[in-house]
Amino acid sequence: MTTWSNRRAARKVALAYLVVVTLVFIGVALVIATNDSPDGSFAPVLAFVVTLPASLVIILLPEFPEPWGGVVAGVGLVAVALVQAWLLWLLFRGHRRS
């Protein structure tokens, strides 16, 4: 059976990234749900920032009518976060050993 030389470290890095993204998304959802002031409208930018650089692809999507615009952007950000976690795992997994 072959394994990767740094599989545990790679798993920790990818999972830590997903935990950070999840906490930010939860925080954004709470701010949007509880705050009606203009200050709360800045919260989704944090979700965009935490998923950079791949979240720049979201800008290329066409604008959808409400409420679908927010749903498509949210699903896109989740997909981007999962892809970036996978790429982090690929980057940190090391070389194959027998």
Backbone atoms as SQL, in Angstrom:
CREATE TABLE atoms (id INTEGER PRIMARY KEY, chain TEXT, resi INTEGER, resn TEXT, atom TEXT, x REAL, y REAL, z REAL);
INSERT INTO atoms VALUES
  (1, 'A', 1, 'MET', 'N', 0.847, -1.190, 0.000),
  (2, 'A', 1, 'MET', 'CA', 0.000, 0.000, 0.000),
  (3, 'A', 1, 'MET', 'C', 0.885, 1.243, 0.000),
  (4, 'A', 2, 'THR', 'N', 0.562, 2.167, -0.858),
  (5, 'A', 2, 'THR', 'CA', 1.346, 3.398, -0.925),
  (6, 'A', 2, 'THR', 'C', 0.611, 4.511, -0.194),
  (7, 'A', 3, 'THR', 'N', 1.382, 5.353, 0.426),
  (8, 'A', 3, 'THR', 'CA', 0.830, 6.513, 1.131),
  (9, 'A', 3, 'THR', 'C', 1.653, 7.734, 0.760),
  (10, 'A', 4, 'TRP', 'N', 1.212, 8.865, 1.249),
  (11, 'A', 4, 'TRP', 'CA', 1.923, 10.123, 1.002),
  (12, 'A', 4, 'TRP', 'C', 2.790, 10.436, 2.205),
  (13, 'A', 5, 'SER', 'N', 3.933, 11.076, 1.960),
  (14, 'A', 5, 'SER', 'CA', 4.886, 11.333, 3.035),
  (15, 'A', 5, 'SER', 'C', 4.364, 12.323, 4.073),
  (16, 'A', 6, 'ASN', 'N', 3.572, 13.292, 3.677),
  (17, 'A', 6, 'ASN', 'CA', 3.071, 14.305, 4.606),
  (18, 'A', 6, 'ASN', 'C', 1.546, 14.295, 4.668),
  (19, 'A', 7, 'ARG', 'N', 0.939, 13.150, 4.626),
  (20, 'A', 7, 'ARG', 'CA', -0.522, 13.095, 4.532),
  (21, 'A', 7, 'ARG', 'C', -1.211, 13.712, 5.741),
  (22, 'A', 8, 'ARG', 'N', -0.675, 13.523, 6.927),
  (23, 'A', 8, 'ARG', 'CA', -1.318, 14.100, 8.119),
  (24, 'A', 8, 'ARG', 'C', -1.207, 15.621, 8.131),
  (25, 'A', 9, 'ALA', 'N', -0.043, 16.133, 7.791),
  (26, 'A', 9, 'ALA', 'CA', 0.131, 17.588, 7.734),
  (27, 'A', 9, 'ALA', 'C', -0.759, 18.187, 6.655),
  (28, 'A', 10, 'ALA', 'N', -0.843, 17.528, 5.506),
  (29, 'A', 10, 'ALA', 'CA', -1.691, 18.025, 4.421),
  (30, 'A', 10, 'ALA', 'C', -3.151, 18.022, 4.836),
  (31, 'A', 11, 'ARG', 'N', -3.568, 16.979, 5.534),
  (32, 'A', 11, 'ARG', 'CA', -4.952, 16.904, 6.011),
  (33, 'A', 11, 'ARG', 'C', -5.229, 18.021, 7.019),
  (34, 'A', 12, 'LYS', 'N', -4.276, 18.293, 7.901),
  (35, 'A', 12, 'LYS', 'CA', -4.465, 19.355, 8.898),
  (36, 'A', 12, 'LYS', 'C', -4.571, 20.725, 8.243),
  (37, 'A', 13, 'VAL', 'N', -3.746, 20.987, 7.241),
  (38, 'A', 13, 'VAL', 'CA', -3.781, 22.280, 6.555),
  (39, 'A', 13, 'VAL', 'C', -5.112, 22.462, 5.832),
  (40, 'A', 14, 'ALA', 'N', -5.536, 21.440, 5.098),
  (41, 'A', 14, 'ALA', 'CA', -6.788, 21.539, 4.347),
  (42, 'A', 14, 'ALA', 'C', -7.986, 21.676, 5.282),
  (43, 'A', 15, 'LEU', 'N', -8.001, 20.905, 6.358),
  (44, 'A', 15, 'LEU', 'CA', -9.119, 20.995, 7.299),
  (45, 'A', 15, 'LEU', 'C', -9.116, 22.321, 8.056),
  (46, 'A', 16, 'ALA', 'N', -7.939, 22.840, 8.395),
  (47, 'A', 16, 'ALA', 'CA', -7.873, 24.138, 9.063),
  (48, 'A', 16, 'ALA', 'C', -8.425, 25.234, 8.150),
  (49, 'A', 17, 'TYR', 'N', -8.093, 25.166, 6.872),
  (50, 'A', 17, 'TYR', 'CA', -8.641, 26.130, 5.917),
  (51, 'A', 17, 'TYR', 'C', -10.158, 26.023, 5.853),
  (52, 'A', 18, 'LEU', 'N', -10.682, 24.803, 5.779),
  (53, 'A', 18, 'LEU', 'CA', -12.138, 24.628, 5.731),
  (54, 'A', 18, 'LEU', 'C', -12.819, 25.098, 7.011),
  (55, 'A', 19, 'VAL', 'N', -12.169, 24.928, 8.158),
  (56, 'A', 19, 'VAL', 'CA', -12.738, 25.410, 9.425),
  (57, 'A', 19, 'VAL', 'C', -12.797, 26.936, 9.426),
  (58, 'A', 20, 'VAL', 'N', -11.750, 27.579, 8.969),
  (59, 'A', 20, 'VAL', 'CA', -11.739, 29.048, 8.902),
  (60, 'A', 20, 'VAL', 'C', -12.837, 29.543, 7.966),
  (61, 'A', 21, 'VAL', 'N', -12.961, 28.924, 6.803),
  (62, 'A', 21, 'VAL', 'CA', -13.993, 29.329, 5.853),
  (63, 'A', 21, 'VAL', 'C', -15.378, 29.113, 6.448),
  (64, 'A', 22, 'THR', 'N', -15.594, 27.988, 7.105),
  (65, 'A', 22, 'THR', 'CA', -16.891, 27.699, 7.720),
  (66, 'A', 22, 'THR', 'C', -17.233, 28.716, 8.802),
  (67, 'A', 23, 'LEU', 'N', -16.270, 29.041, 9.655),
  (68, 'A', 23, 'LEU', 'CA', -16.519, 30.033, 10.710),
  (69, 'A', 23, 'LEU', 'C', -16.837, 31.406, 10.133),
  (70, 'A', 24, 'VAL', 'N', -16.126, 31.794, 9.083),
  (71, 'A', 24, 'VAL', 'CA', -16.405, 33.085, 8.449),
  (72, 'A', 24, 'VAL', 'C', -17.797, 33.083, 7.825),
  (73, 'A', 25, 'PHE', 'N', -18.166, 32.000, 7.146),
  (74, 'A', 25, 'PHE', 'CA', -19.497, 31.922, 6.541),
  (75, 'A', 25, 'PHE', 'C', -20.594, 31.965, 7.598),
  (76, 'A', 26, 'ILE', 'N', -20.385, 31.296, 8.721),
  (77, 'A', 26, 'ILE', 'CA', -21.368, 31.334, 9.819),
  (78, 'A', 26, 'ILE', 'C', -21.466, 32.751, 10.368),
  (79, 'A', 27, 'GLY', 'N', -20.325, 33.402, 10.561),
  (80, 'A', 27, 'GLY', 'CA', -20.328, 34.783, 11.041),
  (81, 'A', 27, 'GLY', 'C', -21.035, 35.728, 10.090),
  (82, 'A', 28, 'VAL', 'N', -20.807, 35.552, 8.804),
  (83, 'A', 28, 'VAL', 'CA', -21.476, 36.381, 7.799),
  (84, 'A', 28, 'VAL', 'C', -22.979, 36.159, 7.846),
  (85, 'A', 29, 'ALA', 'N', -23.397, 34.898, 7.941),
  (86, 'A', 29, 'ALA', 'CA', -24.834, 34.598, 7.996),
  (87, 'A', 29, 'ALA', 'C', -25.476, 35.203, 9.237),
  (88, 'A', 30, 'LEU', 'N', -24.777, 35.150, 10.380),
  (89, 'A', 30, 'LEU', 'CA', -25.321, 35.744, 11.603),
  (90, 'A', 30, 'LEU', 'C', -25.417, 37.261, 11.499),
  (91, 'A', 31, 'VAL', 'N', -24.407, 37.889, 10.929),
  (92, 'A', 31, 'VAL', 'CA', -24.440, 39.349, 10.782),
  (93, 'A', 31, 'VAL', 'C', -25.572, 39.765, 9.849),
  (94, 'A', 32, 'ILE', 'N', -25.729, 39.055, 8.755),
  (95, 'A', 32, 'ILE', 'CA', -26.798, 39.390, 7.811),
  (96, 'A', 32, 'ILE', 'C', -28.169, 39.177, 8.448),
  (97, 'A', 33, 'ALA', 'N', -28.314, 38.115, 9.241),
  (98, 'A', 33, 'ALA', 'CA', -29.609, 37.801, 9.844),
  (99, 'A', 33, 'ALA', 'C', -29.977, 38.761, 10.974),
  (100, 'A', 34, 'THR', 'N', -28.999, 39.285, 11.689),
  (101, 'A', 34, 'THR', 'CA', -29.293, 40.092, 12.875),
  (102, 'A', 34, 'THR', 'C', -29.111, 41.593, 12.685),
  (103, 'A', 35, 'ASN', 'N', -28.458, 42.024, 11.611),
  (104, 'A', 35, 'ASN', 'CA', -28.126, 43.431, 11.471),
  (105, 'A', 35, 'ASN', 'C', -28.778, 43.992, 10.203),
  (106, 'A', 36, 'ASP', 'N', -29.614, 44.992, 10.369),
  (107, 'A', 36, 'ASP', 'CA', -30.271, 45.620, 9.225),
  (108, 'A', 36, 'ASP', 'C', -29.621, 46.935, 8.817),
  (109, 'A', 37, 'SER', 'N', -28.628, 47.366, 9.533),
  (110, 'A', 37, 'SER', 'CA', -27.984, 48.639, 9.218),
  (111, 'A', 37, 'SER', 'C', -27.055, 48.482, 8.009),
  (112, 'A', 38, 'PRO', 'N', -26.640, 49.581, 7.422),
  (113, 'A', 38, 'PRO', 'CA', -25.713, 49.508, 6.281),
  (114, 'A', 38, 'PRO', 'C', -24.369, 48.861, 6.632),
  (115, 'A', 39, 'ASP', 'N', -24.004, 48.878, 7.914),
  (116, 'A', 39, 'ASP', 'CA', -22.744, 48.243, 8.304),
  (117, 'A', 39, 'ASP', 'C', -22.766, 46.739, 8.060),
  (118, 'A', 40, 'GLY', 'N', -23.931, 46.125, 8.153),
  (119, 'A', 40, 'GLY', 'CA', -24.044, 44.684, 7.949),
  (120, 'A', 40, 'GLY', 'C', -23.910, 44.269, 6.502),
  (121, 'A', 41, 'SER', 'N', -24.050, 45.206, 5.581),
  (122, 'A', 41, 'SER', 'CA', -23.966, 44.852, 4.165),
  (123, 'A', 41, 'SER', 'C', -22.532, 44.578, 3.725),
  (124, 'A', 42, 'PHE', 'N', -21.556, 44.903, 4.556),
  (125, 'A', 42, 'PHE', 'CA', -20.157, 44.652, 4.237),
  (126, 'A', 42, 'PHE', 'C', -19.745, 43.220, 4.570),
  (127, 'A', 43, 'ALA', 'N', -20.543, 42.498, 5.342),
  (128, 'A', 43, 'ALA', 'CA', -20.191, 41.159, 5.811),
  (129, 'A', 43, 'ALA', 'C', -19.912, 40.167, 4.682),
  (130, 'A', 44, 'PRO', 'N', -20.694, 40.112, 3.605),
  (131, 'A', 44, 'PRO', 'CA', -20.384, 39.139, 2.545),
  (132, 'A', 44, 'PRO', 'C', -19.010, 39.323, 1.908),
  (133, 'A', 45, 'VAL', 'N', -18.456, 40.506, 2.011),
  (134, 'A', 45, 'VAL', 'CA', -17.121, 40.739, 1.467),
  (135, 'A', 45, 'VAL', 'C', -16.093, 39.877, 2.200),
  (136, 'A', 46, 'LEU', 'N', -16.315, 39.617, 3.488),
  (137, 'A', 46, 'LEU', 'CA', -15.396, 38.764, 4.243),
  (138, 'A', 46, 'LEU', 'C', -15.385, 37.340, 3.696),
  (139, 'A', 47, 'ALA', 'N', -16.552, 36.821, 3.316),
  (140, 'A', 47, 'ALA', 'CA', -16.616, 35.489, 2.713),
  (141, 'A', 47, 'ALA', 'C', -15.881, 35.474, 1.378),
  (142, 'A', 48, 'PHE', 'N', -15.974, 36.553, 0.648),
  (143, 'A', 48, 'PHE', 'CA', -15.266, 36.664, -0.625),
  (144, 'A', 48, 'PHE', 'C', -13.756, 36.705, -0.397),
  (145, 'A', 49, 'VAL', 'N', -13.318, 37.443, 0.612),
  (146, 'A', 49, 'VAL', 'CA', -11.888, 37.606, 0.890),
  (147, 'A', 49, 'VAL', 'C', -11.266, 36.302, 1.381),
  (148, 'A', 50, 'VAL', 'N', -11.977, 35.571, 2.218),
  (149, 'A', 50, 'VAL', 'CA', -11.399, 34.358, 2.787),
  (150, 'A', 50, 'VAL', 'C', -11.234, 33.257, 1.733),
  (151, 'A', 51, 'THR', 'N', -11.939, 33.362, 0.611),
  (152, 'A', 51, 'THR', 'CA', -11.811, 32.364, -0.447),
  (153, 'A', 51, 'THR', 'C', -10.986, 32.855, -1.636),
  (154, 'A', 52, 'LEU', 'N', -10.300, 33.986, -1.461),
  (155, 'A', 52, 'LEU', 'CA', -9.404, 34.465, -2.517),
  (156, 'A', 52, 'LEU', 'C', -8.281, 33.470, -2.730),
  (157, 'A', 53, 'PRO', 'N', -7.720, 33.336, -3.851),
  (158, 'A', 53, 'PRO', 'CA', -7.881, 34.041, -5.110),
  (159, 'A', 53, 'PRO', 'C', -8.944, 33.428, -6.014),
  (160, 'A', 54, 'ALA', 'N', -9.383, 32.216, -5.713),
  (161, 'A', 54, 'ALA', 'CA', -10.326, 31.546, -6.615),
  (162, 'A', 54, 'ALA', 'C', -11.705, 32.202, -6.615),
  (163, 'A', 55, 'SER', 'N', -12.032, 32.951, -5.587),
  (164, 'A', 55, 'SER', 'CA', -13.344, 33.597, -5.551),
  (165, 'A', 55, 'SER', 'C', -13.476, 34.696, -6.594),
  (166, 'A', 56, 'LEU', 'N', -12.391, 35.083, -7.206),
  (167, 'A', 56, 'LEU', 'CA', -12.463, 36.070, -8.279),
  (168, 'A', 56, 'LEU', 'C', -13.244, 35.537, -9.473),
  (169, 'A', 57, 'VAL', 'N', -13.400, 34.218, -9.555),
  (170, 'A', 57, 'VAL', 'CA', -14.197, 33.615, -10.622),
  (171, 'A', 57, 'VAL', 'C', -15.666, 34.021, -10.479),
  (172, 'A', 58, 'ILE', 'N', -16.122, 34.265, -9.252),
  (173, 'A', 58, 'ILE', 'CA', -17.508, 34.658, -8.995),
  (174, 'A', 58, 'ILE', 'C', -17.845, 35.966, -9.719),
  (175, 'A', 59, 'ILE', 'N', -16.863, 36.824, -9.873),
  (176, 'A', 59, 'ILE', 'CA', -17.090, 38.096, -10.566),
  (177, 'A', 59, 'ILE', 'C', -17.479, 37.851, -12.021),
  (178, 'A', 60, 'LEU', 'N', -17.001, 36.751, -12.593),
  (179, 'A', 60, 'LEU', 'CA', -17.279, 36.456, -13.994),
  (180, 'A', 60, 'LEU', 'C', -18.687, 35.925, -14.225),
  (181, 'A', 61, 'LEU', 'N', -19.371, 35.489, -13.166),
  (182, 'A', 61, 'LEU', 'CA', -20.727, 34.977, -13.315),
  (183, 'A', 61, 'LEU', 'C', -21.684, 36.106, -13.667),
  (184, 'A', 62, 'PRO', 'N', -22.687, 35.812, -14.481),
  (185, 'A', 62, 'PRO', 'CA', -23.675, 36.860, -14.781),
  (186, 'A', 62, 'PRO', 'C', -24.525, 37.150, -13.546),
  (187, 'A', 63, 'GLU', 'N', -25.127, 38.319, -13.507),
  (188, 'A', 63, 'GLU', 'CA', -25.988, 38.665, -12.377),
  (189, 'A', 63, 'GLU', 'C', -27.336, 37.992, -12.532),
  (190, 'A', 64, 'PHE', 'N', -27.786, 37.393, -11.439),
  (191, 'A', 64, 'PHE', 'CA', -29.080, 36.726, -11.415),
  (192, 'A', 64, 'PHE', 'C', -30.065, 37.582, -10.635),
  (193, 'A', 65, 'PRO', 'N', -31.350, 37.479, -10.934),
  (194, 'A', 65, 'PRO', 'CA', -32.332, 38.254, -10.168),
  (195, 'A', 65, 'PRO', 'C', -32.405, 37.756, -8.730),
  (196, 'A', 66, 'GLU', 'N', -32.838, 38.624, -7.834),
  (197, 'A', 66, 'GLU', 'CA', -32.995, 38.241, -6.428),
  (198, 'A', 66, 'GLU', 'C', -34.095, 37.212, -6.301),
  (199, 'A', 67, 'PRO', 'N', -34.019, 36.276, -5.420),
  (200, 'A', 67, 'PRO', 'CA', -32.971, 35.957, -4.446),
  (201, 'A', 67, 'PRO', 'C', -31.900, 35.049, -5.010),
  (202, 'A', 68, 'TRP', 'N', -31.949, 34.704, -6.305),
  (203, 'A', 68, 'TRP', 'CA', -31.020, 33.728, -6.867),
  (204, 'A', 68, 'TRP', 'C', -29.599, 34.240, -6.945),
  (205, 'A', 69, 'GLY', 'N', -29.405, 35.536, -7.017),
  (206, 'A', 69, 'GLY', 'CA', -28.048, 36.080, -7.086),
  (207, 'A', 69, 'GLY', 'C', -27.219, 35.710, -5.873),
  (208, 'A', 70, 'GLY', 'N', -27.804, 35.862, -4.690),
  (209, 'A', 70, 'GLY', 'CA', -27.096, 35.513, -3.463),
  (210, 'A', 70, 'GLY', 'C', -26.889, 34.021, -3.316),
  (211, 'A', 71, 'VAL', 'N', -27.865, 33.238, -3.765),
  (212, 'A', 71, 'VAL', 'CA', -27.754, 31.784, -3.666),
  (213, 'A', 71, 'VAL', 'C', -26.649, 31.267, -4.583),
  (214, 'A', 72, 'VAL', 'N', -26.621, 31.751, -5.811),
  (215, 'A', 72, 'VAL', 'CA', -25.587, 31.321, -6.760),
  (216, 'A', 72, 'VAL', 'C', -24.211, 31.749, -6.269),
  (217, 'A', 73, 'ALA', 'N', -24.086, 32.956, -5.759),
  (218, 'A', 73, 'ALA', 'CA', -22.794, 33.422, -5.245),
  (219, 'A', 73, 'ALA', 'C', -22.364, 32.595, -4.035),
  (220, 'A', 74, 'GLY', 'N', -23.303, 32.281, -3.143),
  (221, 'A', 74, 'GLY', 'CA', -22.968, 31.467, -1.969),
  (222, 'A', 74, 'GLY', 'C', -22.532, 30.067, -2.347),
  (223, 'A', 75, 'VAL', 'N', -23.254, 29.440, -3.259),
  (224, 'A', 75, 'VAL', 'CA', -22.882, 28.098, -3.716),
  (225, 'A', 75, 'VAL', 'C', -21.532, 28.145, -4.437),
  (226, 'A', 76, 'GLY', 'N', -21.321, 29.189, -5.208),
  (227, 'A', 76, 'GLY', 'CA', -20.033, 29.349, -5.889),
  (228, 'A', 76, 'GLY', 'C', -18.877, 29.493, -4.911),
  (229, 'A', 77, 'LEU', 'N', -19.081, 30.265, -3.856),
  (230, 'A', 77, 'LEU', 'CA', -18.024, 30.433, -2.847),
  (231, 'A', 77, 'LEU', 'C', -17.742, 29.132, -2.099),
  (232, 'A', 78, 'VAL', 'N', -18.779, 28.362, -1.808),
  (233, 'A', 78, 'VAL', 'CA', -18.573, 27.065, -1.153),
  (234, 'A', 78, 'VAL', 'C', -17.800, 26.129, -2.071),
  (235, 'A', 79, 'ALA', 'N', -18.167, 26.094, -3.346),
  (236, 'A', 79, 'ALA', 'CA', -17.455, 25.249, -4.307),
  (237, 'A', 79, 'ALA', 'C', -15.995, 25.669, -4.435),
  (238, 'A', 80, 'VAL', 'N', -15.762, 26.966, -4.484),
  (239, 'A', 80, 'VAL', 'CA', -14.396, 27.486, -4.580),
  (240, 'A', 80, 'VAL', 'C', -13.596, 27.108, -3.336),
  (241, 'A', 81, 'ALA', 'N', -14.198, 27.195, -2.163),
  (242, 'A', 81, 'ALA', 'CA', -13.505, 26.834, -0.929),
  (243, 'A', 81, 'ALA', 'C', -13.137, 25.350, -0.923),
  (244, 'A', 82, 'LEU', 'N', -14.024, 24.502, -1.391),
  (245, 'A', 82, 'LEU', 'CA', -13.722, 23.070, -1.444),
  (246, 'A', 82, 'LEU', 'C', -12.596, 22.772, -2.434),
  (247, 'A', 83, 'VAL', 'N', -12.613, 23.427, -3.574),
  (248, 'A', 83, 'VAL', 'CA', -11.547, 23.232, -4.557),
  (249, 'A', 83, 'VAL', 'C', -10.215, 23.712, -3.995),
  (250, 'A', 84, 'GLN', 'N', -10.213, 24.842, -3.314),
  (251, 'A', 84, 'GLN', 'CA', -8.965, 25.353, -2.737),
  (252, 'A', 84, 'GLN', 'C', -8.458, 24.450, -1.620),
  (253, 'A', 85, 'ALA', 'N', -9.344, 23.865, -0.822),
  (254, 'A', 85, 'ALA', 'CA', -8.911, 22.919, 0.207),
  (255, 'A', 85, 'ALA', 'C', -8.266, 21.698, -0.439),
  (256, 'A', 86, 'TRP', 'N', -8.853, 21.220, -1.531),
  (257, 'A', 86, 'TRP', 'CA', -8.271, 20.090, -2.238),
  (258, 'A', 86, 'TRP', 'C', -6.895, 20.443, -2.804),
  (259, 'A', 87, 'LEU', 'N', -6.774, 21.656, -3.367),
  (260, 'A', 87, 'LEU', 'CA', -5.486, 22.093, -3.897),
  (261, 'A', 87, 'LEU', 'C', -4.445, 22.230, -2.789),
  (262, 'A', 88, 'LEU', 'N', -4.852, 22.702, -1.616),
  (263, 'A', 88, 'LEU', 'CA', -3.925, 22.767, -0.487),
  (264, 'A', 88, 'LEU', 'C', -3.456, 21.373, -0.095),
  (265, 'A', 89, 'TRP', 'N', -4.376, 20.408, -0.102),
  (266, 'A', 89, 'TRP', 'CA', -3.996, 19.036, 0.215),
  (267, 'A', 89, 'TRP', 'C', -2.992, 18.513, -0.810),
  (268, 'A', 90, 'LEU', 'N', -3.249, 18.786, -2.105),
  (269, 'A', 90, 'LEU', 'CA', -2.311, 18.361, -3.147),
  (270, 'A', 90, 'LEU', 'C', -0.941, 18.997, -2.961),
  (271, 'A', 91, 'LEU', 'N', -0.934, 20.264, -2.573),
  (272, 'A', 91, 'LEU', 'CA', 0.323, 20.977, -2.411),
  (273, 'A', 91, 'LEU', 'C', 1.144, 20.461, -1.227),
  (274, 'A', 92, 'PHE', 'N', 0.488, 20.113, -0.139),
  (275, 'A', 92, 'PHE', 'CA', 1.199, 19.740, 1.081),
  (276, 'A', 92, 'PHE', 'C', 1.347, 18.236, 1.295),
  (277, 'A', 93, 'ARG', 'N', 0.820, 17.393, 0.431),
  (278, 'A', 93, 'ARG', 'CA', 0.822, 15.957, 0.698),
  (279, 'A', 93, 'ARG', 'C', 2.183, 15.306, 0.582),
  (280, 'A', 94, 'GLY', 'N', 3.105, 15.904, -0.126),
  (281, 'A', 94, 'GLY', 'CA', 4.452, 15.341, -0.237),
  (282, 'A', 94, 'GLY', 'C', 4.551, 14.344, -1.361),
  (283, 'A', 95, 'HIS', 'N', 5.543, 13.459, -1.235),
  (284, 'A', 95, 'HIS', 'CA', 5.781, 12.479, -2.284),
  (285, 'A', 95, 'HIS', 'C', 5.213, 11.115, -1.869),
  (286, 'A', 96, 'ARG', 'N', 5.047, 10.256, -2.855),
  (287, 'A', 96, 'ARG', 'CA', 4.465, 8.924, -2.613),
  (288, 'A', 96, 'ARG', 'C', 5.562, 7.997, -2.098),
  (289, 'A', 97, 'ARG', 'N', 5.200, 7.196, -1.110),
  (290, 'A', 97, 'ARG', 'CA', 6.149, 6.202, -0.604),
  (291, 'A', 97, 'ARG', 'C', 5.456, 4.857, -0.493),
  (292, 'A', 98, 'SER', 'N', 6.243, 3.807, -0.557),
  (293, 'A', 98, 'SER', 'CA', 5.672, 2.448, -0.512),
  (294, 'A', 98, 'SER', 'C', 5.679, 1.905, 0.898);
